């Protein structure tokens, strides 16, 4: 699929607001759930925005995540550099290698195990909110809270010194900014791999009570995972949960502030928080231009034939706004049963860290609005700026609140 003969629309498509997918996603859904789009490099790919079609394709063994296969679609040059950079880890591998490597990590991210971290995350959020209150209004909640909760949490989980977080945050940020040159994406990735390698060496010398020490003790030296594979996987674990959760926290706070009546209900009844977090994940869908795949064997779907070598962009942001799966999908509703959303993907690559993301998001939502009930936008809520980024991402979130005399 390299020749563009009938000029399909360009991808990525423009968003009209930070809170809604591009209108073109709905048009594709109405036309059967998938349609061809034109990428920056002149090739075409299938944009899939129907809920059933996204689930069906992401669950189909006839598509591949292997970025080196001919036809793999990259939505932007920055994303191509990012996805091709660095050692491959299980996010870019198909079964059986994916199965072998992912299995090494599954038990450490099981819901039960992650739930034991709730008090740690609560302390992190409480300390940050205390600091914000001490500094007084206004504050940028992207830097003061949204960026800090995931980075401090992952430092605790993996056993990284808190002082290192500025280093990996800056590198991760550079990698994910779509305008970063391919050379700089590769340099930043290599620096992160070197950091992961140093960390593993340190844990081999001085084991502690953390995930990397456990991985080193349980897994290295066996025949399931090599040292290079572990380095690449640790690099993935440091980054995968960082920008994603940061952006969900920032946009989640902004979404709740834009729906004050529902926010009042949440404050009055914290038991609503877990469902509200699922609805935030569905409604915002920060993975707005992915996941991406390439077809390896022909697939017939929604009256179309996808040929081997065709690129597929399974836009979960479109699927999560499908009225067939979520009645009145454009409406934000904390009372909705939204847990079947695909914000964490679907199929064998479905997000490994989702239990951790849920604990972080639930803790922030419950704690922030309880401790700062008068929180509100410091500027125009319609002027929030979205960054040129791999994930949907807010540049800043200026908020203010009443200070009690
Ligand atoms: C995979 C979303 C947080 C670790 C994924 C995928 C999505 C996603 C959509 C599937 C990618 C694909 O199919 O190509 C999110 C969102 C998050 C979040 C929206 C926050 C709200 C986290 C956290 C961690 C994490 C906290 C771990 C610390 C991973 C890993 C994969 C993954 C390791 C690869 C799984 C595989 O390929 O088998 N995530 N994620 N994520 N996520 Fe997350």
Short mmCIF file of C-alpha atoms and ligand atoms in Angstrom, two decimals:
data_model
loop_
_atom_site.label_atom_id
_atom_site.label_comp_id
_atom_site.label_asym_id
_atom_site.label_seq_id
_atom_site.Cartn_x
_atom_site.Cartn_y
_atom_site.Cartn_z
CA UNK A 1 0.00 0.00 0.00
CA UNK A 2 2.44 2.68 -1.07
CA UNK A 3 0.63 4.53 -3.87
CA UNK A 4 -1.91 7.17 -2.99
CA UNK A 5 -4.42 7.22 -5.83
CA UNK A 6 -7.63 8.50 -4.28
CA UNK A 7 -6.17 10.98 -1.79
CA UNK A 8 -7.33 9.73 1.60
CA UNK A 9 -7.33 12.28 4.46
CA UNK A 10 -4.05 13.13 6.17
CA UNK A 11 -3.16 11.57 9.55
CA UNK A 12 -2.73 12.66 12.38
CA UNK A 13 -5.98 14.63 12.22
CA UNK A 14 -6.54 17.96 13.96
CA UNK A 15 -8.29 18.14 17.32
CA UNK A 16 -10.71 21.00 17.87
CA UNK A 17 -10.42 20.80 21.69
CA UNK A 18 -7.96 19.06 24.05
CA UNK A 19 -10.84 16.95 25.35
CA UNK A 20 -12.24 15.47 22.14
CA UNK A 21 -10.76 13.29 19.41
CA UNK A 22 -10.60 14.85 15.94
CA UNK A 23 -14.06 14.95 14.26
CA UNK A 24 -12.56 12.78 11.49
CA UNK A 25 -12.55 9.80 13.87
CA UNK A 26 -16.36 9.87 14.11
CA UNK A 27 -16.62 10.15 10.31
CA UNK A 28 -14.49 7.00 9.94
CA UNK A 29 -16.60 5.20 12.55
CA UNK A 30 -19.82 6.14 10.76
CA UNK A 31 -18.36 4.85 7.51
CA UNK A 32 -17.87 1.32 8.92
CA UNK A 33 -15.16 1.71 11.58
CA UNK A 34 -12.07 1.89 9.40
CA UNK A 35 -10.80 3.91 6.44
CA UNK A 36 -7.54 4.67 4.68
CA UNK A 37 -5.50 7.72 5.76
CA UNK A 38 -2.35 9.28 4.35
CA UNK A 39 0.77 9.42 6.53
CA UNK A 40 3.51 12.08 6.54
CA UNK A 41 5.77 9.84 4.39
CA UNK A 42 3.17 9.57 1.60
CA UNK A 43 2.16 5.99 2.45
CA UNK A 44 -1.36 5.05 3.49
CA UNK A 45 -2.57 3.04 6.47
CA UNK A 46 -5.91 1.92 7.89
CA UNK A 47 -7.25 4.22 10.59
CA UNK A 48 -9.54 2.16 12.82
CA UNK A 49 -11.90 4.06 15.13
CA UNK A 50 -14.83 1.67 15.65
CA UNK A 51 -14.83 -0.08 19.05
CA UNK A 52 -15.55 -3.57 17.69
CA UNK A 53 -13.02 -3.17 14.87
CA UNK A 54 -10.26 -1.92 17.25
CA UNK A 55 -10.81 -4.87 19.61
CA UNK A 56 -11.04 -7.34 16.79
CA UNK A 57 -7.79 -6.17 15.17
CA UNK A 58 -5.79 -5.76 18.40
CA UNK A 59 -6.83 -9.29 19.35
CA UNK A 60 -5.96 -10.79 15.94
CA UNK A 61 -2.75 -12.88 15.68
CA UNK A 62 -2.49 -11.91 11.98
CA UNK A 63 -1.20 -8.44 12.91
CA UNK A 64 2.28 -7.67 14.21
CA UNK A 65 3.96 -5.09 16.48
CA UNK A 66 7.34 -5.67 14.85
CA UNK A 67 8.54 -2.18 13.85
CA UNK A 68 11.09 -3.58 11.41
CA UNK A 69 8.47 -5.23 9.15
CA UNK A 70 7.82 -3.56 5.79
CA UNK A 71 4.72 -1.38 5.95
CA UNK A 72 4.76 -0.72 9.71
CA UNK A 73 3.02 2.66 10.02
CA UNK A 74 4.59 5.52 11.97
CA UNK A 75 2.14 8.40 12.49
CA UNK A 76 4.92 11.05 12.60
CA UNK A 77 8.70 11.19 11.87
CA UNK A 78 9.31 11.64 15.63
CA UNK A 79 7.31 8.52 16.38
CA UNK A 80 9.27 6.57 13.75
CA UNK A 81 12.57 7.63 15.34
CA UNK A 82 11.19 6.78 18.79
CA UNK A 83 9.83 3.38 17.86
CA UNK A 84 12.90 2.35 15.90
CA UNK A 85 15.35 3.59 18.55
CA UNK A 86 16.91 1.46 21.23
CA UNK A 87 16.90 -2.22 21.98
CA UNK A 88 13.64 -3.97 21.20
CA UNK A 89 11.66 -5.03 24.19
CA UNK A 90 8.42 -6.95 24.56
CA UNK A 91 6.23 -4.00 23.47
CA UNK A 92 7.78 -4.45 20.00
CA UNK A 93 7.83 -8.27 19.91
CA UNK A 94 5.22 -10.77 18.75
CA UNK A 95 4.52 -14.14 20.40
CA UNK A 96 6.29 -16.38 21.28
CA UNK A 97 9.11 -13.95 22.28
CA UNK A 98 6.57 -11.46 23.62
CA UNK A 99 4.91 -14.18 25.72
CA UNK A 100 8.27 -15.36 27.14
CA UNK A 101 9.39 -11.86 28.17
CA UNK A 102 6.06 -10.46 29.33
CA UNK A 103 5.58 -13.50 31.58
CA UNK A 104 8.74 -12.49 33.48
CA UNK A 105 7.01 -9.28 34.60
CA UNK A 106 3.33 -10.23 34.95
CA UNK A 107 3.42 -11.39 38.56
CA UNK A 108 5.11 -8.19 39.74
CA UNK A 109 2.24 -6.11 38.27
CA UNK A 110 -0.63 -8.31 39.45
CA UNK A 111 -3.51 -6.33 41.02
CA UNK A 112 -2.99 -7.88 44.48
CA UNK A 113 0.70 -7.00 44.58
CA UNK A 114 0.17 -3.48 43.27
CA UNK A 115 -2.60 -2.86 45.82
CA UNK A 116 0.02 -3.20 48.59
CA UNK A 117 1.55 0.01 47.18
CA UNK A 118 -1.57 2.08 47.89
CA UNK A 119 -0.23 3.49 51.21
CA UNK A 120 3.04 4.46 49.48
CA UNK A 121 1.19 6.28 46.69
CA UNK A 122 -1.08 7.94 49.29
CA UNK A 123 1.97 9.26 51.14
CA UNK A 124 3.50 10.56 47.90
CA UNK A 125 0.28 12.39 46.93
CA UNK A 126 -0.23 13.74 50.46
CA UNK A 127 3.33 15.10 50.63
CA UNK A 128 2.93 16.80 47.25
CA UNK A 129 -0.44 18.35 48.16
CA UNK A 130 0.99 19.56 51.48
CA UNK A 131 3.86 21.23 49.58
CA UNK A 132 1.44 22.84 47.12
CA UNK A 133 -0.69 24.20 49.98
CA UNK A 134 2.40 25.54 51.77
CA UNK A 135 3.59 27.35 48.62
CA UNK A 136 0.13 28.90 48.14
CA UNK A 137 -1.88 29.66 45.02
CA UNK A 138 -1.64 29.70 42.05
CA UNK A 139 0.32 26.60 40.97
CA UNK A 140 0.98 24.74 37.74
CA UNK A 141 -0.40 21.29 38.54
CA UNK A 142 1.46 19.65 35.64
CA UNK A 143 4.82 20.34 37.31
CA UNK A 144 3.68 20.41 40.95
CA UNK A 145 1.64 17.19 40.93
CA UNK A 146 0.98 15.39 37.62
CA UNK A 147 4.67 14.94 36.75
CA UNK A 148 5.70 14.11 40.29
CA UNK A 149 3.27 11.33 41.30
CA UNK A 150 4.32 8.82 38.58
CA UNK A 151 8.03 9.64 38.80
CA UNK A 152 8.16 9.31 42.61
CA UNK A 153 6.04 6.14 42.44
CA UNK A 154 8.21 4.45 39.82
CA UNK A 155 11.37 5.45 41.77
CA UNK A 156 9.91 3.65 44.79
CA UNK A 157 8.78 0.58 42.81
CA UNK A 158 12.01 0.09 40.88
CA UNK A 159 14.33 1.25 43.69
CA UNK A 160 15.78 4.31 41.94
CA UNK A 161 17.14 7.28 43.92
CA UNK A 162 14.64 10.18 43.85
CA UNK A 163 17.46 12.45 42.76
CA UNK A 164 17.69 10.54 39.45
CA UNK A 165 14.18 11.43 38.39
CA UNK A 166 15.09 14.79 36.81
CA UNK A 167 17.51 12.93 34.55
CA UNK A 168 15.09 10.27 33.31
CA UNK A 169 12.19 12.73 33.13
CA UNK A 170 14.18 15.00 30.81
CA UNK A 171 15.30 12.09 28.62
CA UNK A 172 11.80 10.64 28.42
CA UNK A 173 10.38 14.03 27.57
CA UNK A 174 12.90 14.48 24.79
CA UNK A 175 12.06 11.06 23.36
CA UNK A 176 8.32 11.70 23.36
CA UNK A 177 8.33 15.22 21.90
CA UNK A 178 7.43 14.72 18.25
CA UNK A 179 9.64 17.56 17.03
CA UNK A 180 12.83 16.07 18.56
CA UNK A 181 15.25 15.13 15.75
CA UNK A 182 15.75 11.40 15.11
CA UNK A 183 19.44 11.72 16.21
CA UNK A 184 18.37 13.20 19.54
CA UNK A 185 15.68 10.55 20.07
CA UNK A 186 18.33 7.87 19.54
CA UNK A 187 20.83 9.64 21.83
CA UNK A 188 18.19 10.03 24.59
CA UNK A 189 17.21 6.34 24.23
CA UNK A 190 20.82 5.21 24.47
CA UNK A 191 21.34 7.35 27.58
CA UNK A 192 18.26 5.74 29.14
CA UNK A 193 19.56 2.27 28.30
CA UNK A 194 22.91 3.17 29.88
CA UNK A 195 21.06 4.39 32.97
CA UNK A 196 19.03 1.14 33.17
CA UNK A 197 22.25 -0.85 32.79
CA UNK A 198 23.96 1.08 35.64
CA UNK A 199 20.91 0.57 37.82
CA UNK A 200 20.94 -3.20 37.30
CA UNK A 201 24.67 -3.34 38.08
CA UNK A 202 24.06 -1.34 41.28
CA UNK A 203 21.26 -3.73 42.35
CA UNK A 204 23.50 -6.72 41.68
CA UNK A 205 26.08 -5.24 44.06
CA UNK A 206 23.67 -3.85 46.66
CA UNK A 207 20.30 -5.63 46.51
CA UNK A 208 17.40 -3.93 48.30
CA UNK A 209 13.65 -4.39 48.70
CA UNK A 210 12.63 -3.27 45.21
CA UNK A 211 11.51 -4.67 41.87
CA UNK A 212 14.85 -4.47 40.06
CA UNK A 213 16.64 -6.30 42.90
CA UNK A 214 13.91 -8.96 42.78
CA UNK A 215 14.18 -9.28 38.99
CA UNK A 216 17.96 -9.57 39.23
CA UNK A 217 17.71 -12.25 41.93
CA UNK A 218 14.79 -14.20 40.40
CA UNK A 219 15.50 -13.92 36.67
CA UNK A 220 19.13 -13.13 35.76
CA UNK A 221 21.34 -16.11 35.21
CA UNK A 222 18.38 -18.29 34.18
CA UNK A 223 17.44 -19.07 30.58
CA UNK A 224 14.28 -16.92 30.34
CA UNK A 225 15.73 -13.43 29.97
CA UNK A 226 19.18 -12.20 28.95
CA UNK A 227 20.88 -9.22 30.56
CA UNK A 228 20.34 -7.07 27.41
CA UNK A 229 16.65 -7.98 27.42
CA UNK A 230 16.40 -7.02 31.09
CA UNK A 231 18.14 -3.68 30.44
CA UNK A 232 15.68 -2.90 27.63
CA UNK A 233 12.71 -3.97 29.76
CA UNK A 234 13.83 -1.84 32.74
CA UNK A 235 14.14 1.12 30.35
CA UNK A 236 10.56 0.42 29.23
CA UNK A 237 9.29 0.18 32.81
CA UNK A 238 10.94 3.50 33.76
CA UNK A 239 9.30 5.30 30.83
CA UNK A 240 6.04 3.46 30.03
CA UNK A 241 4.24 4.57 33.15
CA UNK A 242 5.61 8.05 33.36
CA UNK A 243 4.39 10.38 30.60
CA UNK A 244 1.20 8.32 30.24
CA UNK A 245 0.14 8.66 33.87
CA UNK A 246 1.38 12.27 34.11
CA UNK A 247 -0.83 13.28 31.20
CA UNK A 248 -3.81 11.33 32.52
CA UNK A 249 -3.49 13.10 35.90
CA UNK A 250 -3.27 16.58 34.34
CA UNK A 251 -6.10 16.08 31.86
CA UNK A 252 -8.13 14.15 34.45
CA UNK A 253 -8.02 17.06 36.93
CA UNK A 254 -8.92 19.49 34.13
CA UNK A 255 -11.85 17.30 32.99
CA UNK A 256 -13.28 17.04 36.51
CA UNK A 257 -12.98 20.80 37.03
CA UNK A 258 -14.95 21.28 33.82
CA UNK A 259 -17.78 19.16 35.26
CA UNK A 260 -18.37 20.78 38.69
CA UNK A 261 -21.68 19.04 39.47
CA UNK A 262 -20.10 15.58 38.98
CA UNK A 263 -17.06 16.67 40.96
CA UNK A 264 -19.33 17.65 43.88
CA UNK A 265 -20.86 14.16 43.75
CA UNK A 266 -17.39 12.57 43.86
CA UNK A 267 -16.42 14.66 46.89
CA UNK A 268 -19.61 13.66 48.66
CA UNK A 269 -19.18 9.96 47.83
CA UNK A 270 -15.57 8.77 47.37
CA UNK A 271 -16.89 5.28 46.54
CA UNK A 272 -17.60 6.75 43.08
CA UNK A 273 -13.88 7.43 42.46
CA UNK A 274 -12.88 4.08 40.83
CA UNK A 275 -15.73 4.34 38.27
CA UNK A 276 -14.91 8.01 37.68
CA UNK A 277 -11.28 7.07 36.92
CA UNK A 278 -12.42 4.48 34.34
CA UNK A 279 -14.61 7.15 32.77
CA UNK A 280 -11.67 9.58 32.70
CA UNK A 281 -9.50 6.95 31.01
CA UNK A 282 -12.21 6.34 28.40
CA UNK A 283 -13.11 9.98 27.82
CA UNK A 284 -9.55 11.33 27.57
CA UNK A 285 -7.79 8.35 25.90
CA UNK A 286 -4.33 9.90 25.90
CA UNK A 287 -3.03 7.26 23.42
CA UNK A 288 -4.71 9.32 20.72
CA UNK A 289 -2.69 8.29 17.63
CA UNK A 290 -1.99 4.65 18.43
CA UNK A 291 -1.47 1.67 18.98
CA UNK A 292 -0.02 0.86 15.56
CA UNK A 293 0.40 -2.53 13.86
CA UNK A 294 1.18 -4.10 10.48
CA UNK A 295 -0.88 -6.86 8.84
CA UNK A 296 1.04 -10.13 8.23
CA UNK A 297 -1.76 -12.23 6.68
CA UNK A 298 -4.89 -10.95 4.88
CA UNK A 299 -7.78 -10.03 7.19
CA UNK A 300 -11.39 -9.38 6.13
CA UNK A 301 -13.06 -6.89 8.42
CA UNK A 302 -16.07 -4.56 8.08
CA UNK A 303 -16.35 -5.30 4.37
CA UNK A 304 -12.68 -4.48 3.71
CA UNK A 305 -9.73 -6.71 2.91
CA UNK A 306 -6.54 -5.75 4.76
CA UNK A 307 -3.55 -7.15 2.87
CA UNK A 308 -0.20 -8.30 4.29
CA UNK A 309 2.01 -5.19 4.64
CA UNK A 310 -0.90 -2.81 5.31
CA UNK A 311 -0.39 -0.49 8.27
CA UNK A 312 -3.07 -0.29 10.96
CA UNK A 313 -3.60 2.57 13.42
CA UNK A 314 -5.99 1.27 16.09
CA UNK A 315 -7.07 4.64 17.47
CA UNK A 316 -8.32 3.79 20.95
CA UNK A 317 -9.40 7.43 21.34
CA UNK A 318 -11.93 6.82 18.55
CA UNK A 319 -13.08 3.42 19.84
CA UNK A 320 -13.71 4.85 23.30
CA UNK A 321 -16.14 7.37 21.80
CA UNK A 322 -18.18 4.76 19.91
CA UNK A 323 -21.88 5.12 20.84
CA UNK A 324 -22.38 1.42 20.11
CA UNK A 325 -20.12 0.53 23.05
CA UNK A 326 -20.73 3.59 25.25
CA UNK A 327 -24.18 5.14 24.75
CA UNK A 328 -23.93 8.93 24.35
CA UNK A 329 -20.16 8.46 24.26
CA UNK A 330 -19.32 12.17 23.86
CA UNK A 331 -20.79 12.88 27.30
CA UNK A 332 -18.55 12.62 30.37
CA UNK A 333 -20.47 10.70 33.03
CA UNK A 334 -18.91 9.40 36.25
CA UNK A 335 -21.91 7.08 36.72
CA UNK A 336 -21.20 5.23 33.49
CA UNK A 337 -20.02 1.59 33.46
CA UNK A 338 -16.86 2.29 31.41
CA UNK A 339 -14.45 -0.43 32.46
CA UNK A 340 -14.58 -2.15 29.06
CA UNK A 341 -12.81 0.88 27.52
CA UNK A 342 -9.66 0.28 25.47
CA UNK A 343 -7.56 3.16 26.89
CA UNK A 344 -5.03 0.52 28.05
CA UNK A 345 -5.13 -1.21 24.67
CA UNK A 346 -6.48 -4.70 24.02
CA UNK A 347 -5.11 -8.18 23.34
CA UNK A 348 -1.72 -9.58 24.33
CA UNK A 349 -0.04 -6.15 24.55
CA UNK A 350 -2.68 -4.66 26.82
CA UNK A 351 -1.01 -2.35 29.36
CA UNK A 352 1.05 -4.26 31.92
CA UNK A 353 1.05 -1.34 34.37
CA UNK A 354 -2.69 -0.66 34.45
CA UNK A 355 -3.16 -1.70 38.11
CA UNK A 356 -0.46 0.81 39.09
CA UNK A 357 -1.92 3.57 36.89
CA UNK A 358 -5.33 2.97 38.49
CA UNK A 359 -3.95 3.22 42.05
CA UNK A 360 -2.16 6.49 41.19
CA UNK A 361 -5.17 8.05 39.45
CA UNK A 362 -7.67 7.01 42.13
CA UNK A 363 -5.42 8.32 44.91
CA UNK A 364 -4.90 11.69 43.20
CA UNK A 365 -8.60 12.21 42.44
CA UNK A 366 -9.77 11.27 45.95
CA UNK A 367 -7.03 13.20 47.81
CA UNK A 368 -6.72 16.38 45.75
CA UNK A 369 -10.38 17.42 45.79
CA UNK A 370 -10.82 16.40 49.43
CA UNK A 371 -7.83 18.43 50.60
CA UNK A 372 -8.34 21.41 48.25
CA UNK A 373 -12.13 21.62 47.80
CA UNK A 374 -12.00 25.16 46.36
CA UNK A 375 -9.61 24.20 43.54
CA UNK A 376 -10.44 25.98 40.24
CA UNK A 377 -8.87 27.12 36.97
CA UNK A 378 -6.56 30.13 37.38
CA UNK A 379 -7.10 31.18 33.75
CA UNK A 380 -9.39 30.48 30.83
CA UNK A 381 -10.27 26.74 30.89
CA UNK A 382 -10.77 26.87 27.12
CA UNK A 383 -7.22 28.14 26.56
CA UNK A 384 -5.39 25.03 27.82
CA UNK A 385 -2.53 24.23 25.45
CA UNK A 386 -1.86 20.75 24.02
CA UNK A 387 1.77 19.86 23.31
CA UNK A 388 3.18 18.32 20.13
CA UNK A 389 3.52 14.96 21.75
CA UNK A 390 3.28 11.21 21.33
CA UNK A 391 0.54 11.18 23.97
CA UNK A 392 -2.18 13.73 24.39
CA UNK A 393 -0.50 16.13 26.79
CA UNK A 394 -1.14 19.45 28.55
CA UNK A 395 1.63 22.09 28.46
CA UNK A 396 0.53 23.52 31.83
CA UNK A 397 -2.44 23.44 34.20
CA UNK A 398 -2.58 26.70 36.19
CA UNK A 399 -4.99 26.32 39.13
CA UNK A 400 -5.84 28.40 42.16
CA UNK A 401 -7.79 27.99 45.42
CA UNK A 402 -9.07 29.86 48.49
CA UNK A 403 -6.58 30.32 51.30
CA UNK A 404 -8.16 30.12 54.75
CA UNK A 405 -7.09 33.10 56.94
C1 LIG B 1 1.31 -0.98 27.13
C2 LIG B 1 -1.62 2.77 28.04
C3 LIG B 1 0.46 3.37 32.42
C4 LIG B 1 3.57 -0.18 31.37
C5 LIG B 1 0.32 -0.04 27.02
C6 LIG B 1 -0.61 0.06 25.91
C7 LIG B 1 -1.42 1.12 26.16
C8 LIG B 1 -1.02 1.69 27.44
C9 LIG B 1 -2.54 1.64 25.27
C10 LIG B 1 -0.68 -0.89 24.70
C11 LIG B 1 0.30 -0.49 23.61
C12 LIG B 1 0.14 -1.36 22.37
O1 LIG B 1 -0.78 -2.17 22.27
O2 LIG B 1 0.96 -1.20 21.43
C13 LIG B 1 -1.28 3.27 29.30
C14 LIG B 1 -1.98 4.37 29.95
C15 LIG B 1 -1.38 4.53 31.18
C16 LIG B 1 -0.33 3.54 31.30
C17 LIG B 1 -3.15 5.14 29.36
C18 LIG B 1 -1.69 5.51 32.29
C19 LIG B 1 -2.84 6.04 32.53
C20 LIG B 1 1.43 2.42 32.55
C21 LIG B 1 2.22 2.17 33.74
C22 LIG B 1 3.14 1.20 33.42
C23 LIG B 1 2.88 0.79 32.05
C24 LIG B 1 2.04 2.89 35.07
C25 LIG B 1 4.21 0.53 34.28
C26 LIG B 1 4.89 1.06 35.20
C27 LIG B 1 3.24 -0.67 30.13
C28 LIG B 1 3.99 -1.73 29.45
C29 LIG B 1 3.35 -1.95 28.22
C30 LIG B 1 2.21 -1.03 28.18
C31 LIG B 1 5.23 -2.44 29.99
C32 LIG B 1 3.72 -2.97 27.14
C33 LIG B 1 2.91 -4.23 27.31
C34 LIG B 1 3.17 -5.27 26.23
O3 LIG B 1 3.60 -4.93 25.12
O4 LIG B 1 2.93 -6.46 26.52
N1 LIG B 1 0.03 0.96 27.95
N2 LIG B 1 -0.30 2.80 30.13
N3 LIG B 1 1.85 1.55 31.56
N4 LIG B 1 2.18 -0.29 29.34
FE1 LIG B 1 0.88 1.18 29.79
#
